[in-house]
Short mmCIF file of C-alpha atoms in Angstrom, two decimals:
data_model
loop_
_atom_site.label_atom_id
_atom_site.label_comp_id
_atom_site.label_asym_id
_atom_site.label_seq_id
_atom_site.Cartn_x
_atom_site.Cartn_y
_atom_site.Cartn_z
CA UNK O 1 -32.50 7.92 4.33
CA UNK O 2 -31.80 4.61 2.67
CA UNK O 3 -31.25 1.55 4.32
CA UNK O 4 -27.49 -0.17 3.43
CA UNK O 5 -28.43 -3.35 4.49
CA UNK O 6 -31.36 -2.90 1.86
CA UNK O 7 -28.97 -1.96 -0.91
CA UNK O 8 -26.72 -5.17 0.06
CA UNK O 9 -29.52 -7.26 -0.89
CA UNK O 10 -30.44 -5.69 -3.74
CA UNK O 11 -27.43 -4.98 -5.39
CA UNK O 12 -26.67 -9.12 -5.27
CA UNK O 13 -28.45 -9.42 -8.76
CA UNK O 14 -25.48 -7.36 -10.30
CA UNK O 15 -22.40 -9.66 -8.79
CA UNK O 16 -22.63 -12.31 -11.90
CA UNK O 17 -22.75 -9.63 -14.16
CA UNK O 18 -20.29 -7.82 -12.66
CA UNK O 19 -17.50 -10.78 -12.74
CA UNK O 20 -18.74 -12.67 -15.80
CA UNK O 21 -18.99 -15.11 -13.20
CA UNK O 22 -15.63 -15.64 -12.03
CA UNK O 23 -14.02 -18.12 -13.65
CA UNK O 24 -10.24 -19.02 -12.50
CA UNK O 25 -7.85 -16.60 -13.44
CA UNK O 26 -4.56 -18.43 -15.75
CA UNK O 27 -1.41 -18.31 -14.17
CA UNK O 28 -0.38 -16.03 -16.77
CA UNK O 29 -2.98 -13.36 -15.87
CA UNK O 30 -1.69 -13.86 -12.39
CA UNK O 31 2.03 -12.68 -13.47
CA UNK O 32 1.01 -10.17 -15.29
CA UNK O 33 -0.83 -8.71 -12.45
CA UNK O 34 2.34 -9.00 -9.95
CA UNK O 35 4.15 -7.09 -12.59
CA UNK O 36 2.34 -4.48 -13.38
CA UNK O 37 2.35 -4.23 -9.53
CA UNK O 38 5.93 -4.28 -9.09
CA UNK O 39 6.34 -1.53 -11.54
CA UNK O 40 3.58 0.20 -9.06
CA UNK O 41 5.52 -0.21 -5.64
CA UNK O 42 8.92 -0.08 -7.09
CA UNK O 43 7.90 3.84 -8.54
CA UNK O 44 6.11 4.58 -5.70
CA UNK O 45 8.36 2.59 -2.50
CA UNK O 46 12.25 3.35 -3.77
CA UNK O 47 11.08 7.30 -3.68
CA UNK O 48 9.63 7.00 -0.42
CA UNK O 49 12.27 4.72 1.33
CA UNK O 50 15.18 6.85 0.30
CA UNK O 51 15.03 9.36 -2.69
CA UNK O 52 12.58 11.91 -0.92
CA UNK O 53 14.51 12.03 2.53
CA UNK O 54 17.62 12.91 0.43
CA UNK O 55 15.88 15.56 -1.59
CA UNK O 56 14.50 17.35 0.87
CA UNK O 57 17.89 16.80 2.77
CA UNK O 58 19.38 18.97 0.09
CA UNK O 59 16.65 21.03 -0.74
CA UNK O 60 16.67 22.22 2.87
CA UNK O 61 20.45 23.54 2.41
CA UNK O 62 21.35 23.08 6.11
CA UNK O 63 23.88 20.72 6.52
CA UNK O 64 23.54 18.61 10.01
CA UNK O 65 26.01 20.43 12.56
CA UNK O 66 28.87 18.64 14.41
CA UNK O 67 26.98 17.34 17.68
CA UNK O 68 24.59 15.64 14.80
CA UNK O 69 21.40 18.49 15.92
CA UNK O 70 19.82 19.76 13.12
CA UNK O 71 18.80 17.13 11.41
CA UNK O 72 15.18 16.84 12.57
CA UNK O 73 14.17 19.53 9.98
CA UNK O 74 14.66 17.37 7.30
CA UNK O 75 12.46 15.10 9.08
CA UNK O 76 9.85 17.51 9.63
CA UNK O 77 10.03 18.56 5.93
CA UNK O 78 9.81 15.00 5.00
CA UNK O 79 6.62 14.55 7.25
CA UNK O 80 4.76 17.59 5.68
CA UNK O 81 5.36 16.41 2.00
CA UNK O 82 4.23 12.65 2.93
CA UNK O 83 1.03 14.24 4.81
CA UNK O 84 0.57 16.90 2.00
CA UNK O 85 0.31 13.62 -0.12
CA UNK O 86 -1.60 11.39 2.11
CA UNK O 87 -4.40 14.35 1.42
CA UNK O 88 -4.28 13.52 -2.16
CA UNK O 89 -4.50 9.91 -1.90
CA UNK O 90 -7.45 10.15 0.70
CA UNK O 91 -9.14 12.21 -2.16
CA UNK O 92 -7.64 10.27 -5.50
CA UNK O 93 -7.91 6.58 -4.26
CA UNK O 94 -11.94 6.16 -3.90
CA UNK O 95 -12.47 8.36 -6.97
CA UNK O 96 -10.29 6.88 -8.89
CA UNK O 97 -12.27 3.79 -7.78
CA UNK O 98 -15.76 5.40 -8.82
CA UNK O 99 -14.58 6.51 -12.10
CA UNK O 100 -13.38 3.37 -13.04
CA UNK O 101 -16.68 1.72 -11.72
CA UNK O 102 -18.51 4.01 -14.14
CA UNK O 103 -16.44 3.37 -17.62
CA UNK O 104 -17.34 0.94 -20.08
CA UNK O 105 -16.10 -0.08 -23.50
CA UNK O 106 -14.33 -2.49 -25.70
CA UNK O 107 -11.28 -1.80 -23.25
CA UNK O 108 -12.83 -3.29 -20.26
CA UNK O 109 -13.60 -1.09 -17.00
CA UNK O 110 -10.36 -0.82 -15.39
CA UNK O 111 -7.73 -1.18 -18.07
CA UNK O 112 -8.07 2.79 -19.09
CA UNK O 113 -7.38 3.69 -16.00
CA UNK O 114 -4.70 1.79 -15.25
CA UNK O 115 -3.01 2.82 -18.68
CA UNK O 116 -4.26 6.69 -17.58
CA UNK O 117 -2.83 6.64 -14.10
CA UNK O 118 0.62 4.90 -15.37
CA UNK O 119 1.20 7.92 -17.67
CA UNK O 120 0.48 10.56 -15.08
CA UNK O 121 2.43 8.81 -12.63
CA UNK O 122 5.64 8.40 -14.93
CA UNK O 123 5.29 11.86 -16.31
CA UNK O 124 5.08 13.62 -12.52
CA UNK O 125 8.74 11.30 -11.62
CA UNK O 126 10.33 12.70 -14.07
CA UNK O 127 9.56 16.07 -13.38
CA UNK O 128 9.87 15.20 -9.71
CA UNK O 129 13.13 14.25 -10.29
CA UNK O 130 14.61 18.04 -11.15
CA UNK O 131 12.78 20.11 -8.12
CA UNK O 132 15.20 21.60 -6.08
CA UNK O 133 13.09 23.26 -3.48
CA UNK O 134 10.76 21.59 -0.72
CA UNK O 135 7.46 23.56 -2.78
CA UNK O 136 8.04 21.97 -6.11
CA UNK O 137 8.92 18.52 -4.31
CA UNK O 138 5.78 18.78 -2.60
CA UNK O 139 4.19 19.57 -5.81
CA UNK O 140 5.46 17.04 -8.36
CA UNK O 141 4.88 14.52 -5.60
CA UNK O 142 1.23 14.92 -4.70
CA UNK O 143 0.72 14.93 -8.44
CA UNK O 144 2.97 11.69 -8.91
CA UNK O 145 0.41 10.44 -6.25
CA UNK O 146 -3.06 11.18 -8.00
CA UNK O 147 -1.35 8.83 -11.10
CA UNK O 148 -0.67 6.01 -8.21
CA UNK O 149 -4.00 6.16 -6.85
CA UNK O 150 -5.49 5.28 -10.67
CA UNK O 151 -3.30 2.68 -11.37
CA UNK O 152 -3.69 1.01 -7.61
CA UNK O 153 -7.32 1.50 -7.66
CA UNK O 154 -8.12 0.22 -10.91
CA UNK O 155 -5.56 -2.95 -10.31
CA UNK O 156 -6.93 -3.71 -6.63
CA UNK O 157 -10.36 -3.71 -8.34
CA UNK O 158 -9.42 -6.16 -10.47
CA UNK O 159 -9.43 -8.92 -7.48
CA UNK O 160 -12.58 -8.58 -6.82
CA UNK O 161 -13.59 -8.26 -10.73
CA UNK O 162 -11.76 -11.47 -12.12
CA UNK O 163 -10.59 -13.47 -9.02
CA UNK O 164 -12.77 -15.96 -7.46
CA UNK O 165 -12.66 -16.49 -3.91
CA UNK O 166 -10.57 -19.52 -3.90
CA UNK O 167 -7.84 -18.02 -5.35
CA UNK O 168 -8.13 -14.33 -3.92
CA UNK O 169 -5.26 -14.97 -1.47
CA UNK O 170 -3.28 -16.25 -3.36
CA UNK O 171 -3.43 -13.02 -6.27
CA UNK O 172 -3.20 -11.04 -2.80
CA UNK O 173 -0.16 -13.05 -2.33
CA UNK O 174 1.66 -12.39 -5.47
CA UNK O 175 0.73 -8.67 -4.98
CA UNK O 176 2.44 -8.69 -1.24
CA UNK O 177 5.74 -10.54 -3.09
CA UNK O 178 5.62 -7.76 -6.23
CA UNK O 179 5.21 -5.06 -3.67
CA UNK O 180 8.78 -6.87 -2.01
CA UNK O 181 10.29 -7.22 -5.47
CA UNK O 182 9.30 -3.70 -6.20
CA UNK O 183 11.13 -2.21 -3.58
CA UNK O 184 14.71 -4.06 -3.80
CA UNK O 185 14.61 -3.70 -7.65
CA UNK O 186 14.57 0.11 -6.81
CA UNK O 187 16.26 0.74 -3.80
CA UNK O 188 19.26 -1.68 -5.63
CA UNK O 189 19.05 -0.29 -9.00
CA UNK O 190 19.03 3.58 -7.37
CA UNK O 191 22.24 2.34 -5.09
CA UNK O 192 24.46 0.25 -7.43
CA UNK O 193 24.00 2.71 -9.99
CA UNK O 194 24.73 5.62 -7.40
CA UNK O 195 22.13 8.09 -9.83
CA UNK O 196 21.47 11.35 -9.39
CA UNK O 197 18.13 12.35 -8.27
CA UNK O 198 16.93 13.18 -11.67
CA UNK O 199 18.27 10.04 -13.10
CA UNK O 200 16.98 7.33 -10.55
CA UNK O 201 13.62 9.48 -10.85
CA UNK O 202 13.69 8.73 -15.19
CA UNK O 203 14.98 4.96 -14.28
CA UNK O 204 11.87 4.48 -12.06
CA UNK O 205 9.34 5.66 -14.60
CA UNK O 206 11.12 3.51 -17.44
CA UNK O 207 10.34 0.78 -14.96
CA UNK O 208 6.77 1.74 -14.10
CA UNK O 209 5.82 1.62 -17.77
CA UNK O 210 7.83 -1.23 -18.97
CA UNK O 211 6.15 -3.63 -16.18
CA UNK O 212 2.27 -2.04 -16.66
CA UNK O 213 2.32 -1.78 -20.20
CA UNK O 214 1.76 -5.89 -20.84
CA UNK O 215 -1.40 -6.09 -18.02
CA UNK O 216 -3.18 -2.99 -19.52
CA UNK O 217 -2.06 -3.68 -23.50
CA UNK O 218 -3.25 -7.16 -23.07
CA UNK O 219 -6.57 -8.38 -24.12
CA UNK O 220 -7.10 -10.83 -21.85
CA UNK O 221 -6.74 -8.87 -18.86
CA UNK O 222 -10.59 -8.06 -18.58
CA UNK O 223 -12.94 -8.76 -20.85
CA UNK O 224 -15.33 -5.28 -22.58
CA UNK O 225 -17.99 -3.58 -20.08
CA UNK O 226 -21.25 -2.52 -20.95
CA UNK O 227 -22.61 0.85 -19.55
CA UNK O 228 -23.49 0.52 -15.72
CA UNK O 229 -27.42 0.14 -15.57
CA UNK O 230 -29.23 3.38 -13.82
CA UNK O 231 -30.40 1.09 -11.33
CA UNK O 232 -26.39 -0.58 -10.14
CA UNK O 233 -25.55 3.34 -10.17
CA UNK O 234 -28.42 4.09 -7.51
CA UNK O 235 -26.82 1.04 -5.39
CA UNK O 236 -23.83 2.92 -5.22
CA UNK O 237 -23.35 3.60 -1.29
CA UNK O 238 -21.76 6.40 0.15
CA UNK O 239 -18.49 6.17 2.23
CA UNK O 240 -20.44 6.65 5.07
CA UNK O 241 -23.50 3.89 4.07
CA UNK O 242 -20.14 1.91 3.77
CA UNK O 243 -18.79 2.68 7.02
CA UNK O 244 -22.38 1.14 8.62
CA UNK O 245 -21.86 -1.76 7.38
CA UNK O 246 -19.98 -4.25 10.58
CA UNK O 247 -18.15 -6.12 8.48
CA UNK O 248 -16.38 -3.87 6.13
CA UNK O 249 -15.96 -1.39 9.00
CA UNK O 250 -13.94 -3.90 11.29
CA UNK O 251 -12.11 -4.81 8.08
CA UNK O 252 -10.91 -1.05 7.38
CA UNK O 253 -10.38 -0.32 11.10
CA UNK O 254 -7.95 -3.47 11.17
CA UNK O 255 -6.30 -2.20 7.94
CA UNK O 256 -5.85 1.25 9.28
CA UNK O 257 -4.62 -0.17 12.56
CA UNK O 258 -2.42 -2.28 11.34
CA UNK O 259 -0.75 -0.24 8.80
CA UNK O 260 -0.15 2.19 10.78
CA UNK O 261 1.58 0.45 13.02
CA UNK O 262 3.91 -0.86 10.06
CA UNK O 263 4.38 2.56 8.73
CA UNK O 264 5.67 4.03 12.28
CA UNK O 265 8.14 1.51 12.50
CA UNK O 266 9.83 1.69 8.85
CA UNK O 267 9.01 4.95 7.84
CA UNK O 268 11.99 6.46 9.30
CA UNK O 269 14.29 3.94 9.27
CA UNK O 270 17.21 6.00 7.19
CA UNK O 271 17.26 8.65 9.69
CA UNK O 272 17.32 6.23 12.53
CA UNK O 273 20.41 4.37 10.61
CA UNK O 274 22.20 7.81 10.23
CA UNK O 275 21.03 9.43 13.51
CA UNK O 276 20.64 7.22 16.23
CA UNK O 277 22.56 4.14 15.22
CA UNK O 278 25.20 6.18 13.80
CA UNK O 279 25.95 4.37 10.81
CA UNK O 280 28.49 5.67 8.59
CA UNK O 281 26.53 4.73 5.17
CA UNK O 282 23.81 4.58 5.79
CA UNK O 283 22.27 3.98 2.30
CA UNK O 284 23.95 0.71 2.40
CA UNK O 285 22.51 -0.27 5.59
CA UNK O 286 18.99 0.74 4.59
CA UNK O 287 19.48 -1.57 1.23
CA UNK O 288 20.70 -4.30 3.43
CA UNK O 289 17.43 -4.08 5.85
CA UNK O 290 15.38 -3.53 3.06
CA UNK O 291 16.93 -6.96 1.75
CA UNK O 292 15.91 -9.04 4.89
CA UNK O 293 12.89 -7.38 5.19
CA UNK O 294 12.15 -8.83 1.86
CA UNK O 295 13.58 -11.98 2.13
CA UNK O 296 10.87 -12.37 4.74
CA UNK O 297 8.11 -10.87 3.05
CA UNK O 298 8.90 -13.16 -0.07
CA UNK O 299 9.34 -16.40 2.22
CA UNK O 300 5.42 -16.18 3.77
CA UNK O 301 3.44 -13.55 1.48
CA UNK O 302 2.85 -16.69 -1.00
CA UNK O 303 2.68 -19.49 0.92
CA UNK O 304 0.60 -17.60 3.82
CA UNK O 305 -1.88 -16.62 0.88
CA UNK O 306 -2.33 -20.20 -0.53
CA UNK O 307 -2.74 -21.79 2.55
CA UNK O 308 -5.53 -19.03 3.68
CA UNK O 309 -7.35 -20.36 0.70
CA UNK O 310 -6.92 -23.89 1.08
CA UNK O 311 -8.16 -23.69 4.93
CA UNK O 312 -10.77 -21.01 4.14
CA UNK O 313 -9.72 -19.13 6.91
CA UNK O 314 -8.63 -15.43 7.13
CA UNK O 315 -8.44 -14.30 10.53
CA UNK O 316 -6.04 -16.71 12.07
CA UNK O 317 -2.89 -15.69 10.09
CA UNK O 318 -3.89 -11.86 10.01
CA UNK O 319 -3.95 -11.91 14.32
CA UNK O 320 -0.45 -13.96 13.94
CA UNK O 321 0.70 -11.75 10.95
CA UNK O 322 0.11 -8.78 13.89
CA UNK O 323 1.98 -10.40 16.93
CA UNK O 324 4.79 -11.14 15.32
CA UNK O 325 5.39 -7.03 13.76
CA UNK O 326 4.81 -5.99 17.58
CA UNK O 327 7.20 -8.42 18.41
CA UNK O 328 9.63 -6.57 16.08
CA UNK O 329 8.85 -3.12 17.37
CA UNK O 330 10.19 -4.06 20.73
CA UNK O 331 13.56 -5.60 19.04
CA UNK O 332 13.29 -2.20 17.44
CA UNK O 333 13.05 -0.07 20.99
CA UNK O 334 16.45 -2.40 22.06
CA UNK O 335 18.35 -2.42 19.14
CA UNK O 336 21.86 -0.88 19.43
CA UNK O 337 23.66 -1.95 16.46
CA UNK O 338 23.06 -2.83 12.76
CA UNK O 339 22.84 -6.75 12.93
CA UNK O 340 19.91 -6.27 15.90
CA UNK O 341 18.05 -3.93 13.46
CA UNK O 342 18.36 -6.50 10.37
CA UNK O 343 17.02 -8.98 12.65
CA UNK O 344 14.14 -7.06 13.81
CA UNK O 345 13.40 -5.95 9.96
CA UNK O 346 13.40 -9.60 9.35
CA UNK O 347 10.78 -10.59 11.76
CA UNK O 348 8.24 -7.61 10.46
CA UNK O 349 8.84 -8.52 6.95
CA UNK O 350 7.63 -12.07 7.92
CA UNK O 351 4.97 -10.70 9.52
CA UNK O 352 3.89 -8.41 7.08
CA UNK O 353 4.08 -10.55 4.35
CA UNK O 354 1.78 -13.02 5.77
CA UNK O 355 -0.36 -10.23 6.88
CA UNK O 356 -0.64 -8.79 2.77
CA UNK O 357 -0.93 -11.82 1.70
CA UNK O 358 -4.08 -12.37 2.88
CA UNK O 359 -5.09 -8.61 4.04
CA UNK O 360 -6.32 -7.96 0.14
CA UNK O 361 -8.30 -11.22 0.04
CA UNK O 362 -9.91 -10.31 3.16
CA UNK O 363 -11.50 -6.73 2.07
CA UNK O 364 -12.00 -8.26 -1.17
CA UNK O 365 -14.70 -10.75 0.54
CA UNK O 366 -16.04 -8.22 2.77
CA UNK O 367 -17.01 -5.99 -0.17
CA UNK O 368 -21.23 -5.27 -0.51
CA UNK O 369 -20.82 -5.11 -3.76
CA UNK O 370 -19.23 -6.29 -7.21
CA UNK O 371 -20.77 -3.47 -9.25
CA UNK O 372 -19.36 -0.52 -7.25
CA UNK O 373 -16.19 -2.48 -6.24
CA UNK O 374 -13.42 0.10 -7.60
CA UNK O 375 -15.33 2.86 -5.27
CA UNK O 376 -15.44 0.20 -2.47
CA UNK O 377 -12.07 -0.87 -2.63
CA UNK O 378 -10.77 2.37 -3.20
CA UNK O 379 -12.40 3.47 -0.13
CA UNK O 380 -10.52 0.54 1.77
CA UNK O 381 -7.59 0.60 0.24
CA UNK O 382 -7.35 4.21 2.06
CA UNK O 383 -6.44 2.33 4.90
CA UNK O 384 -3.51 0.74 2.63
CA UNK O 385 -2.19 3.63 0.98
CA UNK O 386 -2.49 6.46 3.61
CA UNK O 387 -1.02 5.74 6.51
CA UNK O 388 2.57 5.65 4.61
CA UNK O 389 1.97 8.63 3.82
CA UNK O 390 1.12 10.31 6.81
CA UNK O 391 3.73 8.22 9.08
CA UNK O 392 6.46 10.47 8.65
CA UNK O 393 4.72 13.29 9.60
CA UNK O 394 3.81 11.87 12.76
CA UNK O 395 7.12 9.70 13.36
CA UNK O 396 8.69 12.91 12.99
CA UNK O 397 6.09 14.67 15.82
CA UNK O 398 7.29 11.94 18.27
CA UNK O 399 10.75 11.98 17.72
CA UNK O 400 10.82 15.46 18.16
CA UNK O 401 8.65 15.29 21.02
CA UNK O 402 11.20 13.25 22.82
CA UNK O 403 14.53 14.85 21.80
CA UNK O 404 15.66 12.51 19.04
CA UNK O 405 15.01 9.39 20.85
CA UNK O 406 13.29 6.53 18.36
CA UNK O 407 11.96 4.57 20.90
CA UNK O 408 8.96 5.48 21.64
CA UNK O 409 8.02 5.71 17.82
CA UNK O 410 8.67 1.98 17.27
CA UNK O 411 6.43 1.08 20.92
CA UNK O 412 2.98 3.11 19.45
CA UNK O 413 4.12 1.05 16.36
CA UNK O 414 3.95 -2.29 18.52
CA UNK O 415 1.10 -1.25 19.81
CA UNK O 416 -1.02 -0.10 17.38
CA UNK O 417 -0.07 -3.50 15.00
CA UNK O 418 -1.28 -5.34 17.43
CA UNK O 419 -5.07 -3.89 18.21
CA UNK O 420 -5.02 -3.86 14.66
CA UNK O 421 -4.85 -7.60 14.14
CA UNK O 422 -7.29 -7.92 17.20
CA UNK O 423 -9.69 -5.81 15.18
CA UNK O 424 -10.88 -8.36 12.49
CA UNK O 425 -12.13 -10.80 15.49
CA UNK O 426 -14.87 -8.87 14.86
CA UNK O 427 -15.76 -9.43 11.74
CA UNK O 428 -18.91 -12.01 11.25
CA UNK O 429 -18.73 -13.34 7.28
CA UNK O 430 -15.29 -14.33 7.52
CA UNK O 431 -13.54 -17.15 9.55
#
C-alpha cells in the first residue's frame, strides 16, 4: 500500500504549477466570488429554511388537528427528503471535486463546472417548484443538489487555486457574508412577494444565474489549465489516504462537529416558531430571526476573517466562534417567547460568522495538495454541506423521541458545537 505521507512530499513539486504561484487576488475577483456565492446559498438556503417545510406541509394533505398533534409528519417527511439529499451530496461533492481536478482548457479548470452545475441546479428549481407529492419533491431536490455540489465544489476550489494564504480568510470571509446575504435576499424576496411555490422556485433560479454568470463568463477568474500530468494523477489520494493524514482529519472532524451542532439548532426553527412557541405567523418570525442571525453573521464573518490573517492564527477564533453557538443553544433550551429566540439567533449568527470566516481558510491550509485540491476540498467540504442536510432528519428523530419537546434538540446542538471547536486543538500546521 502506498505511503500518504510519501505522496505529501512528492506531490509539493506540483503546488506552483498548480496556483501559477499565487499572486493576490484584485478586489474585484474577490466580489465576484461572494456573488456568485450568494446566488449559491440564496438557491440553495431560502428552499431549505422555508419553501421545502411548506411543500411537504401541503404535499402531505393532513392539516395539523386542533390540540396542534399531527404536525410531526411533516417533520418526518422533511427529514427523509433532507437525508435522501445529504446521500447525494456525500456522493456529488468530492466528485464533483475530482472532475474538476481533471479538466483542462482555455476555460480554466473550474469555470466549466461551475457554469455546468449552475444550469443543472437552476433547471431542477424550476421543476422543483411544480411537484406536488413528497416523491417528486424528493426527486427534483436531490437532483437540484448534484447541480449545488458542482458549482460549490468547483468555487471552494478556487481558494485554494487563486488565493494566497494571506488573504484566504479573508475570501473565506466574504463567502461566510454572501452565504448571510444569500439567505435574507431569499427568504425576503419569497416573503414580501408572498409567491407561490412555483414562482419563488423560478425567482430563485433567475437569481442563481444572474449572480454566477459574471465569475464563470469572466476571463479573469482563472487563468487556462493544461492537462494534469500522469504523474499529479497517481498523487491523487484516496478519501481514506486522506483521512490518515492528522491534520486534515482533525480539520474535517471539527467541521463535522461543528456543523452539526449549527444545523440541530436552526434546522427546525419554523416548526419550533409554529409549534412550540406558538407564533401566529410564523413566516414572519422566521424572516425576522433569519434577519438577526444575519446581522450577526455580517458584523464578524469579515472582520473575524481579516484579523485571522493579520495575526496568522486560526484556532483561537474557531474555539471562541464554538463557545459562543453553545452558549446560544442553552438560550435556545429557555426561550419562551419570540424576542428570547431573536436574541439567541443573534448570538449563533455571531458565532458562526466568525467561525466561516475563517473555517474555509483553515481546510484550505490543511490541504496535501494543490493539484488534487477540488477532490480534497470536496471531500472536506462534506463536512460543510452534509450535515444540513441530514439535520432534519435527525432533529425530527429527537423531537419525536421526546413528545414534541425542542429542548433537548438545541442541548446535543450545544454540545456537539462545542467538541467541535475543541477538535482543531489538535491540529499541528496551524496556530
Amino acid at each position: 500500500m502506498s505511503d500518504p505521507t510519501a505522496r505529501h512530499s512528492t506531490s509539493e513539486q506540483f503546488r506552483t504549477a498548480a496556483t501559477g504561484g499565487q499572486s493576490r487576488v484584485s478586489a474585484r475577483w474577490s466580489v465576484l466570488f461572494g456573488l456568485a456565492w450568494t446566488g449559491v446559498w440564496m438557491a440553495q438556503l431560502a428552499p431549505f429554511q422555508y419553501l421545502l417545510p411548506v411543500q411537504l406541509t401541503a404535499a402531505l394533505g393532513e392539516p395539523v388537528s386542533a390540540d396542534g398533534t399531527g404536525w410531526q409528519a411533516s417533520v418526518v417527511d422533511f427529514g427523509v427528503v433532507s437525508g435522501l439529499a445529504a446521500v447525494c451530496m456525500a456522493i456529488g461533492l468530492p466528485l464533483a471535486g475530482a472532475l474538476s481536478d481533471r479538466t483542462s482548457g482555455r476555460f480554466g479548470r473550474r469555470r466549466p463546472w461551475i457554469a455546468i452545475g449552475t444550469l443543472v441546479f437552476a433547471c431542477a428549481l424550476v421543476g422543483l417548484g411544480f411537484q406536488t407529492s413528497t416523491t417528486g419533491i424528493a426527486v427534483w431536490w436531490c437532483a437540484a443538489m448534484f447541480g449545488f455540489c458542482a458549482v460549490a465544489s468547483a468555487l471552494t476550489a478556487l481558494i485554494k487555486d487563486r488565493v494566497p494564504h494571506e488573504q484566504r480568510g479573508t475570501v473565506a470571509g466574504a463567502m461566510s457574508m454572501a452565504q448571510a446575504f444569500g439567505l435574507i435576499v431569499g427568504l425576503g424576496s419569497v416573503a414580501v412577494l408572498a409567491l407561490t411555490a412555483d414562482s419563488a422556485y423560478i425567482l430563485l433560479a433567475a437569481f442563481l444565474c444572474a449572480c454566477a454568470a459574471p465569475f464563470f463568463l469572466s476571463a479573469g477568474t482563472e487563468p487556462a489549465a493544461v492537462s494534469r500530468s500522469t504523474t499529479a494523477a497517481h498523487l491523487s489520494l484516496s478519501p481514506l489516504a486522506l483521512l490518515r493524514l492528522h491534520d486534515f482529519r482533525w480539520a474535517l472532524i471539527g467541521r463535522i462537529t461543528v456543523n452539526f451542532g449549527n444545523s440541530l439548532c436552526t434546522c427546525l426553527l419554523i416548526y419550533f416558531l409554529q409549534y412550540d412557541l406558538k407564533i401566529a405567523d410564523p413566516g414572519s418570525a422566521l424572516l425576522l430571526l433569519t434577519v438577526a442571525y444575519i446581522a450577526s453573521v455580517l458584523a464578524v464573518s469579515m472582520v473575524c476573517g481579516w484579523l485571522s490573517d493579520r495575526v496568522g492564527r486560526r484556532k483561537p477564533f474557531i474555539v471562541g466562534s464554538a463557545a459562543l453557538q453553545s452558549v446560544a443553544a442553552v438560550l435556545l433550551m429557555v426561550s419562551d417567547s419570540l424576542w428570547s429566540t431573536v436574541v439567541a439567533l443573534a448570538i449563533i449568527g455571531a458565532g458562526y460568522g466568525c467561525y466561516m470566516g475563517i473555517d474555509q481558510a483553515l481546510g484550505a491550509d490543511v490541504l496535501p495538495d494543490a493539484e488534487n485540491s477540488g477532490k480534497e476540498l470536496g471531500v472536506m467540504n462534506v463536512a460543510l454541506i452534509v450535515p444540513p442536510a441530514i439535520c432534519p432528519l435527525l432533529g425530527a428523530g429527537l423531537v419525536d423521541l421526546f413528545d414534541g419537546s425542542f429542548v433537548e434538540l438545541f442541548a446535543t446542538s450545544g454540545i456537539l458545537t462545542f467538541i467541535g471547536g475543541l477538535a482543531v486543538l489538535r491540529i499541528r500546521s496551524v496556530r
